Each structure stands twice: as structure tokens, then as C-alpha cells.
Coordinates of C-alpha atoms in Angstrom, one line a residue:
X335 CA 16.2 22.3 35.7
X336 CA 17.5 21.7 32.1
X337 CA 21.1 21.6 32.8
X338 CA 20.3 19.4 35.6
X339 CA 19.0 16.5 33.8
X340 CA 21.3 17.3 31.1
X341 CA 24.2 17.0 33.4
X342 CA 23.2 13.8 35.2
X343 CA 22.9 12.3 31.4
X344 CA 26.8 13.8 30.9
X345 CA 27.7 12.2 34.3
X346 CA 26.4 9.6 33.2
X347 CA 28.8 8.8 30.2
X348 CA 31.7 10.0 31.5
X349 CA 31.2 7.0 34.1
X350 CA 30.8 4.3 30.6
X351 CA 33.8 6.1 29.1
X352 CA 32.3 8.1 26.6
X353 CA 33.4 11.1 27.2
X354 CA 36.5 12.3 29.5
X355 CA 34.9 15.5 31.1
X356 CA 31.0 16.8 32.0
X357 CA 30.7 20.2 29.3
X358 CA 28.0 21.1 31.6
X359 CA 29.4 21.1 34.8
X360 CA 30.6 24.7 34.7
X361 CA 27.2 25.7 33.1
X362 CA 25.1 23.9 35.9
X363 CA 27.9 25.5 38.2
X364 CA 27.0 29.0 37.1
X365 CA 23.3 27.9 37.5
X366 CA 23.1 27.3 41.0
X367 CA 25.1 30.0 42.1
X368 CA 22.8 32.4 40.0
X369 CA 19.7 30.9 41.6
X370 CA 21.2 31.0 45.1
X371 CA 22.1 34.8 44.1
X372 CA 18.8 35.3 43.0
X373 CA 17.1 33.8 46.0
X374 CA 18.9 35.9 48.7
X375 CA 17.9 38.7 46.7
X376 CA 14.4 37.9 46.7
X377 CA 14.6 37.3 50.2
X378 CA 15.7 40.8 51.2
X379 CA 12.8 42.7 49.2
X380 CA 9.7 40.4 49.9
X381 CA 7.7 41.4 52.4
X382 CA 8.0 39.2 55.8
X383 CA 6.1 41.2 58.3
X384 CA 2.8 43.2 59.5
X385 CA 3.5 47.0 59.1
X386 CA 2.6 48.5 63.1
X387 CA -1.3 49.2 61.5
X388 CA -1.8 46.1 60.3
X389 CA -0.3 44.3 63.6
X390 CA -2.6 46.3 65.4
X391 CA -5.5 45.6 63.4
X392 CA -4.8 41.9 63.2
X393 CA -4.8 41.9 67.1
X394 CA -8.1 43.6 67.2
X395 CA -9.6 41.1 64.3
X396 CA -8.3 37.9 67.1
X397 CA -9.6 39.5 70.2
X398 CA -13.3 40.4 68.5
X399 CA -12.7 36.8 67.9
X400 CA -12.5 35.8 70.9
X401 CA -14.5 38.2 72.9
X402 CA -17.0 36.7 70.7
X403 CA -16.4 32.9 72.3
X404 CA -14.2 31.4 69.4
X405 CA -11.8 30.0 71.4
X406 CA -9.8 28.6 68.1
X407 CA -8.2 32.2 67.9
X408 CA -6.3 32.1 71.5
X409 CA -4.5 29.5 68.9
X410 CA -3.7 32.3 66.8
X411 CA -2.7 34.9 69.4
X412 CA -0.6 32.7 70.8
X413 CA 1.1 32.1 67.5
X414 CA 1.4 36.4 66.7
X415 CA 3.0 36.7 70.1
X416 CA 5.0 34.2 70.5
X417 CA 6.5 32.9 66.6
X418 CA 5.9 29.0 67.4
X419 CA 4.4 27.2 64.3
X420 CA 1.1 25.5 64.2
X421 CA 2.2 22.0 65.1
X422 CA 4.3 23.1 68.3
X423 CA 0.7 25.5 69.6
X424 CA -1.5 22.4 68.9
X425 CA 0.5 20.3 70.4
X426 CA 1.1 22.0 74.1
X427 CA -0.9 20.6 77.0
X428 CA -1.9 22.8 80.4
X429 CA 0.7 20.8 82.5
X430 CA 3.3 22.7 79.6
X431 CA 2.7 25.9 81.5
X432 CA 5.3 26.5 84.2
X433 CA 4.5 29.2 86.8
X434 CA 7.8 30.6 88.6
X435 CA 8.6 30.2 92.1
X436 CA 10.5 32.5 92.9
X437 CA 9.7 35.7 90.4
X438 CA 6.1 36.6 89.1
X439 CA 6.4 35.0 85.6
X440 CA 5.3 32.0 83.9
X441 CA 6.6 30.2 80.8
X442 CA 5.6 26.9 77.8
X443 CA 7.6 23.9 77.9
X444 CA 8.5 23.3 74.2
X445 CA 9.1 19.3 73.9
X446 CA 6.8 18.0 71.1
X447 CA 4.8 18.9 67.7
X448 CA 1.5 17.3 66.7
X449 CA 0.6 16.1 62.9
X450 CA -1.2 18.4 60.7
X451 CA -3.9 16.2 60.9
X452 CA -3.8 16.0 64.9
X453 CA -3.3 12.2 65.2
X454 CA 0.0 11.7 65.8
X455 CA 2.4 13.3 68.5
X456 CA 6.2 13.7 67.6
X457 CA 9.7 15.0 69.1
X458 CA 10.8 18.0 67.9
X459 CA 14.4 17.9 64.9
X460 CA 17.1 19.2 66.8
X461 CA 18.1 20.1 70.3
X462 CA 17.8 23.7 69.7
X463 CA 13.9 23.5 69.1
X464 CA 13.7 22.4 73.4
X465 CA 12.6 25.3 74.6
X466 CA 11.6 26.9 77.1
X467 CA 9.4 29.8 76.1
X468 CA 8.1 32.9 78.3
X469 CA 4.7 34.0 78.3
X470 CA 4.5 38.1 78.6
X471 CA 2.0 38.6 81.4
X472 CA -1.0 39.3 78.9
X473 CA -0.9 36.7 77.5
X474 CA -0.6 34.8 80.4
X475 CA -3.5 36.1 81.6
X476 CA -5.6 35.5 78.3
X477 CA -4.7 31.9 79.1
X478 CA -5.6 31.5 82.4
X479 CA -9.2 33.3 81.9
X480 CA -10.0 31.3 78.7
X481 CA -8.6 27.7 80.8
X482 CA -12.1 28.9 83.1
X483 CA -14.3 28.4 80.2
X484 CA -13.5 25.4 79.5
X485 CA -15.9 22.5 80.3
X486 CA -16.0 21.3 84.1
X487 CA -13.7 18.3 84.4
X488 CA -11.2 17.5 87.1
X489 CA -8.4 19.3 87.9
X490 CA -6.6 15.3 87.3
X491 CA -7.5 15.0 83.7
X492 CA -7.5 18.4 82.7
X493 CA -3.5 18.6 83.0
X494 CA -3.4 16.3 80.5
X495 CA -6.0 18.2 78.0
X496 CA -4.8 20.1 75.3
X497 CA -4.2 23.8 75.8
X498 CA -6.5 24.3 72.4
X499 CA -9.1 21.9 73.2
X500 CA -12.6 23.0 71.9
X501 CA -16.1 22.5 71.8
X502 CA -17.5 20.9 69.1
X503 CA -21.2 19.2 68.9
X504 CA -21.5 18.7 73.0
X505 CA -17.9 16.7 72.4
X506 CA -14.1 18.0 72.8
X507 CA -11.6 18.3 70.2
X508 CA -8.1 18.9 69.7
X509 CA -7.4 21.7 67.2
X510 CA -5.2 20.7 64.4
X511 CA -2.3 22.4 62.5
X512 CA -4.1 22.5 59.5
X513 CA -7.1 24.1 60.8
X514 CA -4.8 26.5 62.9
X515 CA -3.3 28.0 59.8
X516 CA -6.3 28.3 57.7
X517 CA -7.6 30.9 60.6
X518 CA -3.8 32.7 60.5
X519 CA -4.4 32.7 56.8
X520 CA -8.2 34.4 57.8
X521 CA -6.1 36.7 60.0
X522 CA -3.0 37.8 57.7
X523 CA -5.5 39.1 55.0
X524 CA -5.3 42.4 57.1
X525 CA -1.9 43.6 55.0
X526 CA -1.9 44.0 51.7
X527 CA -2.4 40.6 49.6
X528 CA -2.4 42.4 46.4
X529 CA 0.5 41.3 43.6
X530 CA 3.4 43.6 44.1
X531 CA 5.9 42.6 41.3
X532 CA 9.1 43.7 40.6
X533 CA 11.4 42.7 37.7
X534 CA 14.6 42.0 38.7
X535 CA 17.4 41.4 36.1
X536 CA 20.0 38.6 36.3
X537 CA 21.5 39.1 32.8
X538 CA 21.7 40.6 29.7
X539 CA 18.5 41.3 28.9
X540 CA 17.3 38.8 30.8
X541 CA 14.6 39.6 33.8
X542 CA 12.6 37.3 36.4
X543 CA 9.5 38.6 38.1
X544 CA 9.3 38.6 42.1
X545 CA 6.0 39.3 43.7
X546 CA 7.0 41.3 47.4
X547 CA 3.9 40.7 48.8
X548 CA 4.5 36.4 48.2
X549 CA 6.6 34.8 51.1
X550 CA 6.9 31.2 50.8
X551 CA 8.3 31.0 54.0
X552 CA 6.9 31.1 57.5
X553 CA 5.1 34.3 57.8
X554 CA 4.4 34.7 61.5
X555 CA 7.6 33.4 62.5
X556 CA 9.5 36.2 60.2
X557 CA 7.0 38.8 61.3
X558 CA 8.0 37.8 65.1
X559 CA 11.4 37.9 64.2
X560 CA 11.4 41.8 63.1
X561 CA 8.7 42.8 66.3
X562 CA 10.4 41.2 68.6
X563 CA 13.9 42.7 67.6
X564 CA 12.3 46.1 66.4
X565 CA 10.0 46.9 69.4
X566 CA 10.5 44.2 72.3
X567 CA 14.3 45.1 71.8
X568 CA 15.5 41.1 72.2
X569 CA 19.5 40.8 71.9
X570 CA 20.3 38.6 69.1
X571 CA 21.3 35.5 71.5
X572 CA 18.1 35.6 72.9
X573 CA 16.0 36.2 69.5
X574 CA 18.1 32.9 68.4
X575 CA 16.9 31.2 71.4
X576 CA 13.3 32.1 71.2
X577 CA 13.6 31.1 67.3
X578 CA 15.2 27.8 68.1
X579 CA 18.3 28.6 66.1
X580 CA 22.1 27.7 66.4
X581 CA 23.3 30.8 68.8
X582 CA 26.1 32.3 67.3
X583 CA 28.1 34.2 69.9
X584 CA 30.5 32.5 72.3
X585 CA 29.2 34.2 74.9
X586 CA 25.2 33.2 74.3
X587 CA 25.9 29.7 73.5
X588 CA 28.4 29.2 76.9
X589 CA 27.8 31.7 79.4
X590 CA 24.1 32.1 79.3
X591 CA 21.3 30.1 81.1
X592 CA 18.1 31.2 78.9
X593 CA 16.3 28.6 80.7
X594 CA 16.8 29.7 84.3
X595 CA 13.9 31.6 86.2
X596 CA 15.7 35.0 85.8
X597 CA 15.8 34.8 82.1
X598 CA 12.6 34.0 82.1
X599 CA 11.9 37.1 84.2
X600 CA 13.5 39.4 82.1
X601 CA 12.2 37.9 78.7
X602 CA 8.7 37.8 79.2
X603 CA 9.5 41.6 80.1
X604 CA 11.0 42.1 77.2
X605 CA 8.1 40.7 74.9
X606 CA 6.0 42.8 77.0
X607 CA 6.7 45.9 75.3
X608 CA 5.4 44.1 71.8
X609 CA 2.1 44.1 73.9
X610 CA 2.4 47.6 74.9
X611 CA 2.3 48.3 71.3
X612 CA -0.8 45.7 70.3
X613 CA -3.0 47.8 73.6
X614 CA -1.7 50.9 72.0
X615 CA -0.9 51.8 75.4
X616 CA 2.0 52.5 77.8
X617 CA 3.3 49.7 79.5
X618 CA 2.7 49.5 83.2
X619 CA 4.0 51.6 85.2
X620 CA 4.2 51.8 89.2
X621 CA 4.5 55.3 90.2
X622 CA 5.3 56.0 94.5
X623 CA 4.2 59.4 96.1
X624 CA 5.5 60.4 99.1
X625 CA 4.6 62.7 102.3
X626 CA 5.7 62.3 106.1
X627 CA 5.2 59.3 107.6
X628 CA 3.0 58.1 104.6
X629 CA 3.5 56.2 101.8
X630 CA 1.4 55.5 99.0
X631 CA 1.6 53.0 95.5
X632 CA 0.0 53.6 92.8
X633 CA -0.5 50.8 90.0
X634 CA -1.9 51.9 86.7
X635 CA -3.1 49.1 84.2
X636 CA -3.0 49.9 80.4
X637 CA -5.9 47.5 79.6
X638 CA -9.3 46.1 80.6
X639 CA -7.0 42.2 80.0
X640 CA -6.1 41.2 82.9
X641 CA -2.3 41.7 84.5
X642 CA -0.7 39.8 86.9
X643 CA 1.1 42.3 88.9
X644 CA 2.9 42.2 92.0
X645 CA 4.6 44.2 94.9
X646 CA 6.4 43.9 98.1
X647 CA 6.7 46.9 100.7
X648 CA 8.9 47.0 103.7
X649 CA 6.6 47.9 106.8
X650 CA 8.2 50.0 109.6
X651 CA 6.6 50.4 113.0
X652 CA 2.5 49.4 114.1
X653 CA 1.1 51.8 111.4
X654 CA -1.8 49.8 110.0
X655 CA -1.6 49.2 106.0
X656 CA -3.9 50.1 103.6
X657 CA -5.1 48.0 100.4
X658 CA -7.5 49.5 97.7
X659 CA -8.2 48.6 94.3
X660 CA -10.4 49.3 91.4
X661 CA -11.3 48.2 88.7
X662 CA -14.7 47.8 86.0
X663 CA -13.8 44.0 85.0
X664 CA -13.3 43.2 88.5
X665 CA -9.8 42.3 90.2
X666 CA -8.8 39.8 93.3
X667 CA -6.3 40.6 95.8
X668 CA -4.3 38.6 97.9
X669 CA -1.8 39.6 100.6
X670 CA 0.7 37.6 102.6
X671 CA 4.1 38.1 105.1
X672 CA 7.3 37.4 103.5
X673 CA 9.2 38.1 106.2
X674 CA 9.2 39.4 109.4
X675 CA 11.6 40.3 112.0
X676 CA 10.1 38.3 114.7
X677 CA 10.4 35.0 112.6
X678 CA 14.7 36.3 112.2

């Protein structure tokens, strides 16, 4: 900071003519570069994300949360799973939520941010940051169950309500940014908050003190970053995409359509497995048994959430069909003819 000032005032005179060259423009030089060293250092040893305990039990403190009516935390959850920051959560509407026609997936339509104070609706920075963003199906379903609790209004002016609108005094409100991360801040006291410092030396003799357990940054976007590489498995094209960053490889900058339905599809798969580990559970899996002339599907379900889960059989002959299902939170079925050879 020294050497800066010091430098401008150098500047400074060498513009009047009082001096031919800036003595401190090596020094100031060395500087930066020492504090740019000293920051990518600092960057690899902090700590950025939720060790698999404490992402567990920060799932668990949200859900008791909820399951407790405190509908502010669906805020939160949706910020663990999915990385966006506060003002893009706040600021999505119902009518953001896209539900596939073709494949059995749904996904946000990232166009705006709202003010930390919740007044003021703005565009997002770059063109990167318009996303569109898949929901993995328990989430989804979260969504959907909590949009039933809301207050009874038409189906014409609820599109246009907030996805986060609450309760407050008989009256509804619009959750803010600000009050969003205060409750993140609530949940992220589940790791370790404790100083962890470590010397580290950038001279002779000379030593500055970094505390790991400090980021500055964005916490549960970093902490999204390493789940959804480490666990959901997400190729680095599509982890850039789901970031909002500048792709890097020609090949996921050109070639692929992140936005299409398929991508979608195989995304919201993809951050399914990041749930699998939240339930502590398997993902689901559809298991057939066979016999002669029978066939029979069997659909497990990891969780009492609910799933969204589909399936198509090809149906031979007059043999009549068969649907059963069970479940202790109760579960809807619905059947229908895609095709049929008489309609060919």
C-alpha cells in the first residue's frame, strides 16, 4: 500500500520533470507480483468446501428446517444444490421453472438477479451468467410440494410470484439476498469455524499469517464446485456451464448445446448422484425379473422425498397389465398410450 502511494507521488514528478525515472517502479513491481504469489497460495490451502459429514449434516439441519414449516430454507437448499448466489435464488419466479416435453426433467431459467435489499430487479454481467439450469429430480420435487403450501391464489398471478415468497404477518413477502445469506451463514456453522492459522513465509525471515478456515470468497459456490466435480462426476465444460464461466475447450464452447432438452436430461442425472450422497442412500435403481410369459418392474425409491419417476413398457398380445404401488407418504399414478399399433 506504501510503495503504491509512494509511486504515484514518483509518477508524479517524473511527469513535472523532476526526476527522469520512477525508483520505485521495480519495487512496486516486485510487490504485486509477491501479493499475487501470495494470493494463489492462499487460495490453494484455505478451506472452500463441506467435508461429506458436514454436507450431510448441513442437509439434515435445512430439511428439519423445513419439515418444521420454514419455508426460507428451500432458499438455502436450493443454493447447496445448485451453487447460484443469493441474488440469482431470490430473484427466480415459478414461470422460471421449465418442465421438459419430451424427457422427464425440468430445469430454472437463469435471466435476472434481485438487490440485496429486494427492491430492485437487474440483468445479469455477462452472457455466460444466461443459464439454463437443471433441477435433479429431488429437488424438483421439494419445489413442487412446497409451491402447494403456499397461500391459495390463482394459478394467473401466482406465475408471476416469487419462487421464495413467504408468509409474514397474514402478508407475502419476497425473501431478500441479505436475509438469504444470513440463514447460509446459520447453516455453514456446521464445519469447523474455528481459526486454523498457518504461517507462511514470503522472505527472509519474513512470514504472513493465513487462517484455512477464512474464505473470502463465495463459499457455496466453491463448495459446489468440488461436489459436483468429486461426486456428481460433471465434465469440466459442463461444470463451467453450470458455474457461468468462459468454457475453455473448443469442443464445449462450439460443439455442445448445454441448453437443449437432452443435456438437460443428462445433467440433472448427473447432480443426482450429489443427492444420492445427501439421502445417504443408493440412487434409484429399476431392477426387471423375468419368468415365461410374465414380466415384472420393480422401482425402488431411496427416500420418503418424493421422485418423479417414469417408465414405458412395450405390451405384446391381450394380456391385461398390472399397476401396484406403495408407499407410507402416499404416491399418485398416472398411465397413458404412447403408441399403439392400431393408431400406425
Amino acid at each position: 500500500h506504501y510503495y503504491t502511494i509512494l509511486s504515484i507521488a514518483m509518477e508524479k514528478a517524473v511527469q513535472y520533470g523532476y526526476c527522469a525515472k520512477n525508483p520505485l517502479e521495480d519495487a512496486l513491481r516486485q510487490e504485486k507480483l509477491r501479493r499475487k504469489l501470495f494470493a494463489q497460495v492462499r487460495k490453494q490451502l484455505v478451506k472452500k468446501h463441506l467435508s461429506k459429514p458436514e454436507l450431510i449434516a448441513a442437509y439434515a439441519k435445512i430439511v428439519h428446517h423445513l419439515e418444521g414449516g420454514n419455508l426460507e430454507y428451500l432458499g438455502v437448499l436450493i443454493r447447496l444444490l445448485t451453487g447460484l448466489e443469493s441474488t440469482i435464488v431470490c430473484a427466480l419466479c415459478w414461470k422460471d421453472i421449465i418442465i421438459g416435453t419430451n424427457m422427464d426433467v425440468a430445469w430454472l431459467v437463469i435471466t435476472k438477479q434481485l438487490s440485496t435489499n429486494g427492491k430492485e430487479t437487474f440483468g445479469l454481467s455477462d452472457i455466460e451468467d444466461y443459464i439454463l439450469f437443471p433441477l435433479p429430480a429431488g429437488l424438483h420435487s421439494i419445489i413442487e410440494y412446497y409451491r402447494t403450501l403456499l397461500p391459495s391464489i390463482s394459478e394467473e398471478n401466482r406465475i408471476l410470484d416469487s419462487l421464495l415468497s413467504i408468509s409474514h404477518n397474514k402478508a407475502e413477502k419476497v425473501l431478500t439476498p441479505s436475509r438469504l445469506n444470513i440463514l447460509t451463514k446459520e447453516i455453514l456453522k456446521v464445519y469447523n469455524v474455528e481459526d486454523n492459522i498457518f504461517n507462511l513465509a514470503t522472505g527472509d525471515n519474513e512470514f504472513k499469517k493465513i487462517n484455512l478456515n477464512k474464505y473470502t470468497g463465495d463459499f457455496i459456490r466453491e463448495n459446489f464446485r468440488y461436489w459436483a466435480t468429486m461426486e456428481a462426476k460433471l465434465l469440466p465444460a459442463e461444470l463451467s456451464y453450470l458455474l457461468r464461466n468462459r468454457i475453455d475447450s473448443t469442443c464445449g464452447r462450439y460443439y455442445c448445446d448445454f441448453q437443449s432438452e437432452v443435456s438437460m436430461a443428462v445433467l440433472a442425472t448427473k447432480l443426482s448422484r450429489l443427492e444420492s450422497l445427501l439421502l445417504q442412500k443408493e440412487a434409484p435403481i429399476t431392477q426387471r425379473e423375468s419368468a415365461e410369459r410374465i414380466r415384472q418392474y420393480k422401482q425402488e425409491i431411496p427416500s420418503s422425498r418424493g421422485y418423479r419417476q417414469s417408465l414405458s413398457i412395450e405390451i405384446t398380445g391381450e394380456s391385461p397389465v398390472e399397476f401396484s404401488a406403495h408407499s407410507p407418504k402416499g404416491i399418485f399414478i398416472d398411465s397413458s398410450t404412447v403408441f399403439s399399433k392400431e393408431e400406425a
